[in-house]
Every structure is written in C-alpha cells, then in structure tokens.
Coordinates of C-alpha atoms and ligand atoms in Angstrom, one line a residue:
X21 CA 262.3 123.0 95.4
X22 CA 261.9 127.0 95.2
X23 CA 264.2 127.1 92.3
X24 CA 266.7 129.7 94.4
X25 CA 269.9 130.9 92.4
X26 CA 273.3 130.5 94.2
X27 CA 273.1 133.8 95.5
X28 CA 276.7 135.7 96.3
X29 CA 275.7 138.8 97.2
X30 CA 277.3 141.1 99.0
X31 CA 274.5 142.3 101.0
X32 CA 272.1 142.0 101.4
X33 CA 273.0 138.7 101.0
X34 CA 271.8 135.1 101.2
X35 CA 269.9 133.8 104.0
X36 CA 269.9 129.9 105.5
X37 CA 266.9 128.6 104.0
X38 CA 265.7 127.7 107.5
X39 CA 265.8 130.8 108.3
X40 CA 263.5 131.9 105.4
X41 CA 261.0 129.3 105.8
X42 CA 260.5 129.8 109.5
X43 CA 259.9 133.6 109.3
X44 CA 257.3 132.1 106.3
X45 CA 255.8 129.8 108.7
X46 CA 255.5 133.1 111.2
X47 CA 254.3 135.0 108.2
X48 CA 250.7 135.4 108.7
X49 CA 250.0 134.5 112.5
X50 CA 253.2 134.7 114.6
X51 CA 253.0 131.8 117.4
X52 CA 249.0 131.7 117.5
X53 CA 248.9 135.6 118.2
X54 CA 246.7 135.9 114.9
X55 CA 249.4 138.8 113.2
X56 CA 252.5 139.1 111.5
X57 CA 255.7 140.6 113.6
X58 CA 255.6 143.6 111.1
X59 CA 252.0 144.3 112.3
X60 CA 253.1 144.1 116.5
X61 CA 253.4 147.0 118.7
X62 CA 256.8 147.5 119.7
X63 CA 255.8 147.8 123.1
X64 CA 253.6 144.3 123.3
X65 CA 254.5 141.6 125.8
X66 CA 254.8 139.3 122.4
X67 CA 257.1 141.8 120.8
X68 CA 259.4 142.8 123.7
X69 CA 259.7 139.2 124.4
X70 CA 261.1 138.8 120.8
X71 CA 263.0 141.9 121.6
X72 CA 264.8 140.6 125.0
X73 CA 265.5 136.8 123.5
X74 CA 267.4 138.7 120.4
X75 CA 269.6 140.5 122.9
X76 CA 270.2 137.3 125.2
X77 CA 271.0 135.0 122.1
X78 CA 273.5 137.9 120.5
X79 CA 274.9 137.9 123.6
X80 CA 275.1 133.9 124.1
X81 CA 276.7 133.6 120.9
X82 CA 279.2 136.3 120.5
X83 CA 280.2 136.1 124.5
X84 CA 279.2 139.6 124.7
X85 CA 280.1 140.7 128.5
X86 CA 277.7 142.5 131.1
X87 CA 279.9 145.1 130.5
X88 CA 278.8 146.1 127.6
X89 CA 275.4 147.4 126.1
X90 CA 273.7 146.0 122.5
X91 CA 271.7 148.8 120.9
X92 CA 269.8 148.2 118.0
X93 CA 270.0 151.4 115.8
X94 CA 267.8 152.4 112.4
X95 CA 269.9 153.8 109.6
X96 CA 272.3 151.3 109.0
X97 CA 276.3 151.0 109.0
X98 CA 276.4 154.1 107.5
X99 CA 275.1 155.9 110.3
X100 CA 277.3 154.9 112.8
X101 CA 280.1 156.4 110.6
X102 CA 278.5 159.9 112.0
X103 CA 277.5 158.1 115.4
X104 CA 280.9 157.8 116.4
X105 CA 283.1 160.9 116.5
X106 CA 279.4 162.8 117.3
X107 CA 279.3 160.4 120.7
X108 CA 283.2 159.1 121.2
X109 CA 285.3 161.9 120.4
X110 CA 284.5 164.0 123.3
X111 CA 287.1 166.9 122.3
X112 CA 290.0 164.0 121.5
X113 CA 291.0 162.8 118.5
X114 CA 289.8 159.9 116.8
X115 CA 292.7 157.6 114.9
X116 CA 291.4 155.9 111.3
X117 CA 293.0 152.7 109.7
X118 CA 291.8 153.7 106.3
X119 CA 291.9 150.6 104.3
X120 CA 289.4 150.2 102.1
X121 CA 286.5 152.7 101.1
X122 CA 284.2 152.1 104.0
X123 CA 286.8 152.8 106.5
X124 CA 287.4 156.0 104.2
X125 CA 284.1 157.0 104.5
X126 CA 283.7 157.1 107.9
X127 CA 287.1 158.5 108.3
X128 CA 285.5 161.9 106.1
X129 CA 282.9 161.7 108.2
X130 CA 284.7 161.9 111.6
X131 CA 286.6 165.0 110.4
X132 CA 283.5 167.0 110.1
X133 CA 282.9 166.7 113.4
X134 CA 286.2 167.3 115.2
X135 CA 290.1 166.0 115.3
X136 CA 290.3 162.8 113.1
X137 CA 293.3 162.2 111.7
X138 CA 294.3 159.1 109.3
X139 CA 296.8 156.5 111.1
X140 CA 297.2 154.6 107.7
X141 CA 296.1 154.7 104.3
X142 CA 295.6 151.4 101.9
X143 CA 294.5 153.3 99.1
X144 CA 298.4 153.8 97.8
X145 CA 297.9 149.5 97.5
X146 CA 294.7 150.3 96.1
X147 CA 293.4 148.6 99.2
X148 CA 294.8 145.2 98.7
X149 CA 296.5 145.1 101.9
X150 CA 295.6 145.1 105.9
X151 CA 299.0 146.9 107.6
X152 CA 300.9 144.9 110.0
X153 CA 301.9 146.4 113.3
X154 CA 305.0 148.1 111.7
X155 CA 303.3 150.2 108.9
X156 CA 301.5 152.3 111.2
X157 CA 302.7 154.2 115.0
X158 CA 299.6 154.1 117.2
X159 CA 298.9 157.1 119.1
X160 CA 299.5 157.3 123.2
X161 CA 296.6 158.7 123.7
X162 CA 293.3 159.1 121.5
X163 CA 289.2 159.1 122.2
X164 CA 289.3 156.0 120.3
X165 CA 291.2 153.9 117.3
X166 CA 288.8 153.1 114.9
X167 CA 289.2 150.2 112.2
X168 CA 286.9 148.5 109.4
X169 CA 287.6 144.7 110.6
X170 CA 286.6 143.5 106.6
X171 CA 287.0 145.3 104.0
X172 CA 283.6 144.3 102.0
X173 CA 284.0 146.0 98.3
X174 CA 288.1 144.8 98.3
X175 CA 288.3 141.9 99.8
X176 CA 290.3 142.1 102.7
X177 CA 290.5 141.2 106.2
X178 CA 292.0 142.2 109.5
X179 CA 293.4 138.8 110.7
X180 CA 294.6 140.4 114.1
X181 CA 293.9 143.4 115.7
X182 CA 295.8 146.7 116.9
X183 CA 296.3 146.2 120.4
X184 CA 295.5 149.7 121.3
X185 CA 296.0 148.9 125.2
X186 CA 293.6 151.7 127.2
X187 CA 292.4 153.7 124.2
X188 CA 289.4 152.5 122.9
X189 CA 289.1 150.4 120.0
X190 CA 286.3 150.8 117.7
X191 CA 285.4 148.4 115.0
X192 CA 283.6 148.2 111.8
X193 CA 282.2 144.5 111.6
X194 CA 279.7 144.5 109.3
X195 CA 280.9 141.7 106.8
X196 CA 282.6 139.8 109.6
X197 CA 280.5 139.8 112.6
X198 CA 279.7 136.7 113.7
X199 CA 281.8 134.3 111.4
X200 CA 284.5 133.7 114.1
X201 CA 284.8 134.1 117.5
X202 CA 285.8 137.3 119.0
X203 CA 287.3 138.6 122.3
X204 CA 284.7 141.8 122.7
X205 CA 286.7 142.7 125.7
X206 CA 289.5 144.1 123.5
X207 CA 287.0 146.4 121.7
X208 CA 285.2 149.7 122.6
X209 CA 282.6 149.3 120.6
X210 CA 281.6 147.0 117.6
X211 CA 279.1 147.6 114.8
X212 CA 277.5 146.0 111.9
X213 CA 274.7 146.5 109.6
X214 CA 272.5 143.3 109.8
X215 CA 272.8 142.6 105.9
X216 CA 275.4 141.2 105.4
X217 CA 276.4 138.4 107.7
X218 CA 273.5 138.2 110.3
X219 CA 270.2 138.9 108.7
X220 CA 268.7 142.0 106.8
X221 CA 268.9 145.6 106.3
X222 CA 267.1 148.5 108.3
X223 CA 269.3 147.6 111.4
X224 CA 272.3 148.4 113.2
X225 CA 273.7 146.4 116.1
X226 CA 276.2 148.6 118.3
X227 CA 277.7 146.6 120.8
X228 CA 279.7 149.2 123.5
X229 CA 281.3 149.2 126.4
X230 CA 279.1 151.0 129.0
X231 CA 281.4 153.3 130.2
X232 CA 281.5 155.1 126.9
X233 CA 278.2 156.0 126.8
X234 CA 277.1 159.5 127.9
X235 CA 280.2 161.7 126.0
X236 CA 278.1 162.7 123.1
X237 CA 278.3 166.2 121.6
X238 CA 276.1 168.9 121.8
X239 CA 275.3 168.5 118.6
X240 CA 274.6 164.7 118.7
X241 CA 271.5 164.2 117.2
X242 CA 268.9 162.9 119.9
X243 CA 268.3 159.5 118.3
X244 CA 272.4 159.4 118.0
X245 CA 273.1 159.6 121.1
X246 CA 274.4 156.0 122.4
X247 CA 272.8 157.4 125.8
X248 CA 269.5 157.6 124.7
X249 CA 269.3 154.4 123.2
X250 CA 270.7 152.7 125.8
X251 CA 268.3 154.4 128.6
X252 CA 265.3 153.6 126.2
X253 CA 266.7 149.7 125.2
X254 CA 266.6 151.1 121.9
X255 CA 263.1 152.1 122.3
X256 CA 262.8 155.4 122.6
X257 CA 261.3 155.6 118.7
X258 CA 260.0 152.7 117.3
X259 CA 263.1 150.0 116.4
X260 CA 263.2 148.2 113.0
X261 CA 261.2 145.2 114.6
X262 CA 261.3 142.8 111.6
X263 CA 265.0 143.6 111.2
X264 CA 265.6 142.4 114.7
X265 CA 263.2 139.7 114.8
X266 CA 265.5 137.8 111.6
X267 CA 268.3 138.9 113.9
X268 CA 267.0 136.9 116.4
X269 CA 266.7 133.9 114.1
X270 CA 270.1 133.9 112.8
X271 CA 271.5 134.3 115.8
X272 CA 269.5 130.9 117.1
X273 CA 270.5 129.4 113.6
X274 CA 274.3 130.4 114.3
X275 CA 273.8 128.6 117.8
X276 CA 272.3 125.4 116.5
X277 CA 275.0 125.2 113.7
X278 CA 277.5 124.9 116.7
X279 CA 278.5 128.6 117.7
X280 CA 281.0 130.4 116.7
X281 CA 284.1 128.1 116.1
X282 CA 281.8 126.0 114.3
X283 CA 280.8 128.7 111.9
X284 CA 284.9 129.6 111.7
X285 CA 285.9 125.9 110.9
X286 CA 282.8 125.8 107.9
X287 CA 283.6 129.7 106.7
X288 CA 287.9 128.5 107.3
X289 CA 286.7 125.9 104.6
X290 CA 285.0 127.4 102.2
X291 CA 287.5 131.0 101.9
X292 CA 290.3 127.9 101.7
X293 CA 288.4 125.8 99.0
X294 CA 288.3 129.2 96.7
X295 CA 291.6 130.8 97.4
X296 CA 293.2 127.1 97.1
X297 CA 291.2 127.2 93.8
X298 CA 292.9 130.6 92.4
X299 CA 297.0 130.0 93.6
X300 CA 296.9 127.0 91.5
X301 CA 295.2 128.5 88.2
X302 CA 297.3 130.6 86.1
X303 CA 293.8 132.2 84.4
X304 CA 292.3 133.8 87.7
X305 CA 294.1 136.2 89.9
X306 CA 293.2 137.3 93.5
X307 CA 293.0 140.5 94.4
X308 CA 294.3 140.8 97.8
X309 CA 297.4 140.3 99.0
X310 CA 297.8 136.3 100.5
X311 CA 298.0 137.4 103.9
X312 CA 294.9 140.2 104.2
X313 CA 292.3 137.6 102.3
X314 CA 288.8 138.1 103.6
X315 CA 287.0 135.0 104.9
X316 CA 283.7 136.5 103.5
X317 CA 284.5 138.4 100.2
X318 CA 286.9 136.7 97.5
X319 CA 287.8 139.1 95.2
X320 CA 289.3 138.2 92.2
X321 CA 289.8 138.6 88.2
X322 CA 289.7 137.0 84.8
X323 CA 292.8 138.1 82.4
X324 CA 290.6 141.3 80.9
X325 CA 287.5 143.3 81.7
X326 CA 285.9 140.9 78.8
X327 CA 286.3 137.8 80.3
X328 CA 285.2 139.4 83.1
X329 CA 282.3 140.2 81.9
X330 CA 281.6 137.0 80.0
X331 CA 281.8 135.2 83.4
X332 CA 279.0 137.1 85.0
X333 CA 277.1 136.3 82.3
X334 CA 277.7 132.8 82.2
X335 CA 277.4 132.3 85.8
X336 CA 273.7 134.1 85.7
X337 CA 273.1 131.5 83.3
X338 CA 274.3 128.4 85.3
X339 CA 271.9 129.8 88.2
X340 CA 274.5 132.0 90.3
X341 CA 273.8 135.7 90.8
X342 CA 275.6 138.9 92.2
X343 CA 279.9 137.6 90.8
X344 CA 280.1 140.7 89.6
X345 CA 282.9 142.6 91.8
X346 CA 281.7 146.2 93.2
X347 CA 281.4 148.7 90.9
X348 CA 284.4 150.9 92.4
X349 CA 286.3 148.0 93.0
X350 CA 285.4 145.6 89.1
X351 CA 286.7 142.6 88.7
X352 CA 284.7 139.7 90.3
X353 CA 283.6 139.1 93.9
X354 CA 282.4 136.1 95.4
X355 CA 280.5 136.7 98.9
X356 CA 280.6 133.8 101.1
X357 CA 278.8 134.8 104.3
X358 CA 277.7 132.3 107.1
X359 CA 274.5 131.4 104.9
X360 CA 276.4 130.2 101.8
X361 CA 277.0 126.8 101.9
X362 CA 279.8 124.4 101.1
X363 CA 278.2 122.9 98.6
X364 CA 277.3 125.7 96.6
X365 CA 280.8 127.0 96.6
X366 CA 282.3 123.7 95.1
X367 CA 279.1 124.6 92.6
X368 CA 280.9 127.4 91.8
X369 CA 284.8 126.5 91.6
X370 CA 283.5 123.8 89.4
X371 CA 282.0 126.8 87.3
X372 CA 284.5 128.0 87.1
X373 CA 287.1 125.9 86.2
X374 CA 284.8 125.4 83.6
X375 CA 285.1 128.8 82.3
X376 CA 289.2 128.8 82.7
X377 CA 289.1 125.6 80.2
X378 CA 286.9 127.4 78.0
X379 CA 288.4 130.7 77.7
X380 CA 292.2 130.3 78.6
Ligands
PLP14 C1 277.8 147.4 103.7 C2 278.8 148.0 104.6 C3 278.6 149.3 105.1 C4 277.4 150.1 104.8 O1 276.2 149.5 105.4 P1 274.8 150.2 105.3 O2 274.0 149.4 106.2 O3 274.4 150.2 103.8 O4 274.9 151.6 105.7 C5 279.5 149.8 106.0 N1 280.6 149.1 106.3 C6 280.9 147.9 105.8 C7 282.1 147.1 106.2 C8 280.0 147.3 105.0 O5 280.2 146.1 104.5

C-alpha cells in the first residue's frame, strides 16, 4: 500500500506500521488540540499528560519497580557511556565486560574519568562470544559492574546475567530493551537509546535505582547529573518531546501485542527461523558462537567478501534494505527488532536460499 522495503536496519530501525500511521493521524492536529506534538510546549497540560502516560506505560510493561526512577535523557546511548562513571563511580572503581565495541567504548570512556578497569575482553574472539561465569572473577566490591546486554554491530547476546549480588549492575540495553521480560530488580541501572528496539533517536531512557542518584562528580556536567534529571522529571531543559511521544506509542503497541513474553515467544521465533536457516546450509556461516546468538542482530556471512557483496545488492533489489553487516564488523547483518515481522523474515530466508542455489 505505501510500497515500504523490508527494512533490517540496525537503528534506527523499522517501526510497526501502526505505529507510523497513528503518529500520521496525530500529524497535523494532535487529539483536536489544532498542533502537532513537535510544535507543544513541554510544559502544557496536553504535553505533560503525554509525558506522565509514557512513564506509566514503560513502567507497566517492563515491571519497572517504585524503586526506581525513568529519566528520559537527550544525547543518546552514547552519552550515558560518560553519564555513568561521571555519576556512579563515586571514587570506586567501575568493572567493564568488554564484549563487543560498544561496551569498549564506554569502557574508554569510564577510564577518563577515574578507576575503570576491564573484567573481560571479547575482542581476542573477535567478539563472537558472551563469557560464561568461569571466564571472568567478579570483584567483591566495586561502584558498579557494567555490561552491554546485546552486542548490536556483532551479534551477540547476554542470555544470563552476572549475578553481581550488592554491587551494582549496570546495563547497556539498547538493542534488547523490551524484547523479553526482565527482572529490573537485579539491575542498578538500565539504558537504551530509543532507536533501536523502542522507537527513534534523540532519546535516552535511564531506568535507575533511586538510591544511586545524588553521587555524581564534581565535574558532572549539570544536565548529566542523574540528580538533576530526576528532581526536574527530566525537565529541567526541554526533553526530546517527539522522541518520547513514539516512545509512548511503542510502548502501548508492545502492550497490545501481549507484553513482554508475548514479544519474547514472536522475537524466540523469528532469531530461531534464521539461525535454524544457517546450521543447516553449508553456504552461510554465523558469526557468533551458538550459545551467545543475539535475538535481535543475526550476523552472518557468504563464503567471500564478493558474494557478500552480491547479496546486498540483490536483496536491495528484491525490496530489502540495510543486510549489509556494520562496517567494522562486514559480513551481513540481519536486524530483527520487535517491529520486524514474521512474515517478512520467512521473505527473507526464502531470499536467501535463493541466493545459496544461485551462487553455491
Ligand atoms: C546503537 C547503540 C549505541 C549507540 O547509540 P547512540 O544513540 O547512537 O548513541 C550504544 N550501545 C548499543 C548497544 C547500541 O546498539
């Protein structure tokens, strides 16, 4: 009907076209106010009351306790890699699981700011692999333990996490928040960048205990500090309001798709249809090792570079976009976020066993 590619994009990334077609049916007068949400004060009663239902549905959804605070923070993922040691490390030392190049970045990050020190690192595997409990010692005592939960560009996933007991956990989500339930309780603090899995860019969600805010540096930038965000409910500039608005309406869309486990059993089956797909072929290879797959990012490769090549071009051509694998990373990436459906994955294992009887 809109003649929309298959899009596999790593983020941003595809949205539900419900979702799309209601923020077009806000577009030019949101609920009989006569504006758009991008042309709202912050501060209205219309706009805080999309504001306050965005918190309450995140919160519904994930089972995100009292205990804990949802901030909504410009600057993306990214910035949070700064966020962190500048507002957790309080003079301690923060611990990095360094296993793919996000969790590296933040990890070069941290040490410009104080005592981080690297509790594992995947690049040796060329970040194929998520360490099991016995690769890494976990300290006795830290500020926090700080993980990336899916490794986006590589394609792999925690499938458990650390128990760290009382140090704090802290956990990059963004290409996995939201596509299976979570027990937030075992975390310090969560982040993701919206792109990816639950909407798009311009926002961070930081979900954190509330007992960890208030430990910030000196040197914490004003609108980094957790504290300041959380006294001003992420108001004390203006927030990315359309950002947080779509947030809002994945979120609802999440809920109406049946929650959480529902969007685990539909993700479970599309990850299983793929990777099913590659074991059996003798032309395709995954990347990752079998047991650190990612659920969202299936990472895999043609014999050569070539054919590599060859099958992003072929798969532009049959109406899929964005197979090419990261650019640090090459090879082939398929992104398979809540928003891709079923369908449209069996559109693409049918592509590509196409392309295996072609070329093999
Ligand atoms: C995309 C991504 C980031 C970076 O997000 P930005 O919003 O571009 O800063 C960080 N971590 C992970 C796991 C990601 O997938």
């Amino acid at each position: 009907m809109y003649n929309r590619v298959i899009n596999f994009a790593a983020g941003p990334s595809t949205l539900p076209l419900e979702v799309l077609e209601e923020i077009r049916e806000d577009l030019m007068n949101y609920k009989g106010t006569g504006m758009s949400v991008m042309e709202m004060s912050h501060r209205s009663k219309t706009y805080l009351s999309i504001f306050d239902d965005t918190k309450k549905t995140l919160r519904r959804v994930m089972s995100i306790p009292d205990d804990y605070e949802i901030l909504f923070i410009q600057g993306g993922a990214t910035e949070q890699f700064s966020a962190i040691p500048l507002n957790l490390l309080a003079g301690g030392k923060g611990y990095y699981l360094v296993t793919g190049s996000f969790a590296n970045k933040a990890y070069k990050e941290a040490l410009r700011y104080g005592d981080a020190i690297c509790l594992y690192d995947g690049s040796a595997k060329s970040y194929r692999h998520i360490p099991n409990e016995n690769e890494y010692v976990l300290p006795k005592e830290a500020s926090y333990v700080y993980l990336c939960s899916n490794n986006t560009i590589y394609g792999t996933e925690w499938q458990t996490y650390p128990d760290t007991k009382d140090i704090p956990l802290v956990a990059d989500m963004s290409s996995d928040i939201m596509s299976r339930p979570i027990d937030i309780s075992k975390f310090g603090l969560i982040y993701a960048g919206a792109q990816k899995n639950m909407g798009i860019a311009g926002l961070a969600a930081v979900i954190i205990r509330k007992d960890l805010i208030g430990k910030h540096s000196s040197i914490t930038p004003t609108l980094m500090q957790y504290s300041i965000q959380a006294k001003g409910d992420s108001m004390y500039n203006t927030p990315p309001t359309f950002s947080i608005y779509v947030l809002g309406l994945m979120a609802k869309w999440v809920e109406k798709m049946g929650g959480l486990e529902a969007m685990q059993k539909r993700n479970e089956e599309k990850a299983k249809l793929l990777y099913d797909y590659l074991d059996q072929s003798s032309f395709y290879e995954g990347r990752a090792d079998r047991e650190s797959r990612s659920m969202m990012n299936v990472s895999f490769f043609t014999p050569s570079k070539e054919l590599d090549d060859k099958f992003v071009k072929e798969s532009i051509e049959a109406g899929m976009s964005n197979l090419k694998g990261h650019r640090e990373a090459g090879g082939l990436r398929a992104s398979i976020y809540n928003a891709m459906t079923i369908d449209n994955v069996k559109v693409l294992i049918e592509f590509m066993k196409k392309f295996e009887k072609e070329n093999a």
